[in-house]
């Protein structure tokens, strides 16, 4: 059994900004527990001598010249905005703090 | 159904070039077909109201003597994961209901530039998470072979659209099999190109290091023609390869004469268990290999000991990357917003994401958040990236011995709608044969190998080649296709129900 | 909010040893952003852009958009790393730092985590008395800036109590280099001064590299100051606070001093320091608690799958190394000689942190002496009155243009000071202020002669004295003329003309 608990799932919901209902927490706890039991086997073969691959095709130094382009018009920027004012996106007050 | 919808894209393109038919006629024929069958199939989420205008424009340009590409005037269905300026792009999610992109995905822009006529946007599992298209927020797509069954996923809409002759060509995306597995269950052709072979710019990201856009068609040649249009380097995608690709249509034409099979070394994986594979799938697979052997191909058993860890690695890497990629859907700049009276922006985000995402998406976001959390990274995400290295090594060793690897494209034929929806683990195993290609970045193709004896449903055979060797897949795929079509006395899809008059099933969903 | 208890600074230093650390964010002045081709608002060409006018799809996290690295930003970052004495990583990579905030278009910041482009360096900083202190550098890494939030409603205009917030993504994606020091030990009573001198030195470096506008008031250069105290003789480091985004050199100095006094008072009273971020309040000269470190700080870093490693060649690194400007200390020695300043004059300028301004003003055509006079004189005076940095008030180009007007005789010193006020008030360039306020010296002899004749006529006794050869009597007439001309006349010319007219007029 893995260590998936309802409290952990609730915490993950906070990190992922998803308001999970108690029913969802309960269901996800069981499902994730079963899934994690299955996928944890990756560590069996992931020995220290094996390098990690983050990109399937290795490339490096892919750069863009410092030349302007790709600009959206302000209308395009705001075209899907749920709420906007003064040319900016409007959101309800924020409690947290900038990182 | 008119003859125009029965034509392959290549044949239709010939008629258009010869001015035997106009693009408006071809487009209208497909729109009529959509109107006739899509209430049952539900391949489309949106039908392009400007399709006939675009077709008329191509006809005008042809009449004016403009130089047009080989597919100019041919209709194209577009998976809803690809953003379009003139049609909504939802990625099958409620959270993006009605979203209009201010820019076109590169593959869409290239298709338009090549004169292809966008017919509409096709249904998919929400954010491409699934193998059945049942996870679409807009209702499932149905398999044209049997409307009670799944069309595969996540690109079930694109596969069903071409299988039901609603479009000759479609675009798909493949993160762990979402092009190839739907091809398998619908009797169509699907290619996942080498990672970086086709631009991801404008493809709503699921798992960035796995996603690849590719063609969904009824013939290998059609796939090659479409791949030639959409492929090649794109400066907007850092992972796009600056590689000098050959013409894949030419490769398919070369392959069709069957010569490529002589002396071709075809690897079959020792470790792929027979158990877990439906008998009819295994039978069809072995019959296809035997047909190739009869033409001079050599079947070589190879070992890929780490493939068995592929599904586990995939279900760590995908959720991890997806949890980050899907963070942008937060109610601030676009998409759904669920207001929380008196709440903070954090409350609004959390409530919106709860309401806007379906169960499978939430499940994977939570799983991915877990896999990346402090203290778990090394055991999960880090280990999965190491499995990736091991699978690449397996491929390298295999391709030192063989030209291509062959597997059944998926373990079973199309299952019934609802059959696996409550069992995510069971659902995840559908991708066991397709996932290794995404983890390693190598190209894969699925072409029909026949019908399973026990249920009469389509089965696909998958070929895999080394990275950059997509052309090899077109040669081999076209060679086997020619052999099989010859043995069947026509296309496999000719045996699919015609759907002219819908069976007892009532209309459910349908194009909006 | 209760007022913090503070311990006397000297007493605090007697009892505790301060340990400092700094994270400085430098906005690069590339043409375009770090990961998109949108024009860069941190480049002076784009300062005036309206909200959401400098946004490409990836800057606002549009579905399907992808980042592509700006080559110039990479070159600038390598140059900065080299100027900080760092090693340049043979291969570095980007990572995603995941957290939700409305100013972050993707809800992750593309940064560098375990593989920064530059690491392990040091910079020498010079204190007011000429002493050199070596600050150890841990790393310098590339990342992107976030957008800007404006809080609307409520009483304070701050986050607390705001009714709603507006988001502008112009700044989202501006290229940043974050420079992180190692813990700085042994600062002692000079800790505040070291803080200020460190930021001034970083500013000098990025200006001499030409890679940033380095205007602190615009946020081109932002400093987070970490302060911890430990009792004398204790090995273990104390709990630190991180005072965020202190936006002037003077404030960095004050904030460090304040935190030392505040923490000392708490520790001396047997309290404990909370590990937290703190905000600096320019108006009250105090810090206030921000957010404590929490579970939500799990940023779930992982390698950015949309981007590839940055692996600069040895050739590129050596090319950039060869092009480095001289180190700040050497540069100071050279400037002092070139400018011919006395020790006192040079220290005065250096301590005000306006060497780059003087240098740029000289480059724009002013003499070193006049450049120094403006920056350490009138501009410094106004800066002090307004509680701002001299460098915020005017540009070197403005100052050079102002001095050119004086040299050309268009302005007197007094008029020039009025013009400077206009420039600082945002009325435009010196010439524009001269034109708008009509401040130029009246050099038209016709107008002067009219005023002189009038003055002579009204003071016949003075005229008589002048005619008698009592030339010094002319002063009274000159004063009256200057008054009539509202000071906009060249006194020397007036004197010449008075003598001329006195002998010519047959009154
Ligand atoms: Mg920091
Ligand atoms: Zn930073």
Tab-separated table of N, CA and C and ligand atoms in Angstrom, chain A residues 99, chain C residues 23-25 97 109 111 141-144 176-180 222 224 244, ligand 2:
chain	number	residue	atom	x	y	z
A	99	UNK	N	5.220	36.145	-5.054
A	99	UNK	CA	6.342	35.281	-4.679
A	99	UNK	C	7.650	36.005	-4.961
C	23	UNK	N	19.337	38.750	-2.663
C	23	UNK	CA	18.904	38.254	-3.966
C	23	UNK	C	18.548	39.491	-4.771
C	24	UNK	N	19.315	39.721	-5.809
C	24	UNK	CA	19.045	40.896	-6.646
C	24	UNK	C	18.507	40.416	-7.988
C	25	UNK	N	17.367	40.968	-8.378
C	25	UNK	CA	16.805	40.677	-9.697
C	25	UNK	C	17.147	41.808	-10.644
C	97	UNK	N	8.869	26.525	-12.000
C	97	UNK	CA	8.552	26.760	-10.595
C	97	UNK	C	7.040	26.951	-10.537
C	109	UNK	N	6.531	29.782	-13.181
C	109	UNK	CA	7.568	30.680	-13.660
C	109	UNK	C	8.668	29.827	-14.266
C	111	UNK	N	12.258	29.299	-14.712
C	111	UNK	CA	13.424	29.787	-13.995
C	111	UNK	C	14.527	28.753	-14.172
C	141	UNK	N	21.109	33.171	-12.065
C	141	UNK	CA	20.317	32.345	-12.981
C	141	UNK	C	19.324	33.171	-13.778
C	142	UNK	N	18.924	32.613	-14.907
C	142	UNK	CA	17.984	33.279	-15.815
C	142	UNK	C	16.561	32.906	-15.432
C	143	UNK	N	15.671	33.861	-15.549
C	143	UNK	CA	14.260	33.576	-15.335
C	143	UNK	C	13.425	34.678	-15.966
C	144	UNK	N	12.113	34.578	-15.804
C	144	UNK	CA	11.211	35.572	-16.387
C	144	UNK	C	10.494	36.331	-15.281
C	176	UNK	N	15.010	38.235	-16.704
C	176	UNK	CA	15.629	38.554	-15.418
C	176	UNK	C	16.873	37.707	-15.237
C	177	UNK	N	17.858	38.299	-14.561
C	177	UNK	CA	18.908	37.482	-13.970
C	177	UNK	C	18.786	37.679	-12.471
C	178	UNK	N	18.680	36.584	-11.743
C	178	UNK	CA	18.638	36.671	-10.290
C	178	UNK	C	20.012	36.313	-9.747
C	179	UNK	N	20.583	37.248	-9.004
C	179	UNK	CA	21.919	37.052	-8.431
C	179	UNK	C	21.753	36.757	-6.949
C	180	UNK	N	22.264	35.617	-6.525
C	180	UNK	CA	22.095	35.188	-5.131
C	180	UNK	C	23.465	35.141	-4.467
C	222	UNK	N	15.958	45.011	-8.427
C	222	UNK	CA	15.177	44.858	-7.198
C	222	UNK	C	15.968	43.987	-6.228
C	224	UNK	N	16.126	41.783	-2.663
C	224	UNK	CA	15.571	41.143	-1.479
C	224	UNK	C	16.735	41.008	-0.500
C	244	UNK	N	11.498	42.013	0.980
C	244	UNK	CA	11.347	41.889	-0.473
C	244	UNK	C	11.379	43.229	-1.189
D	2	LIG	ZN1	13.682	35.174	-8.889
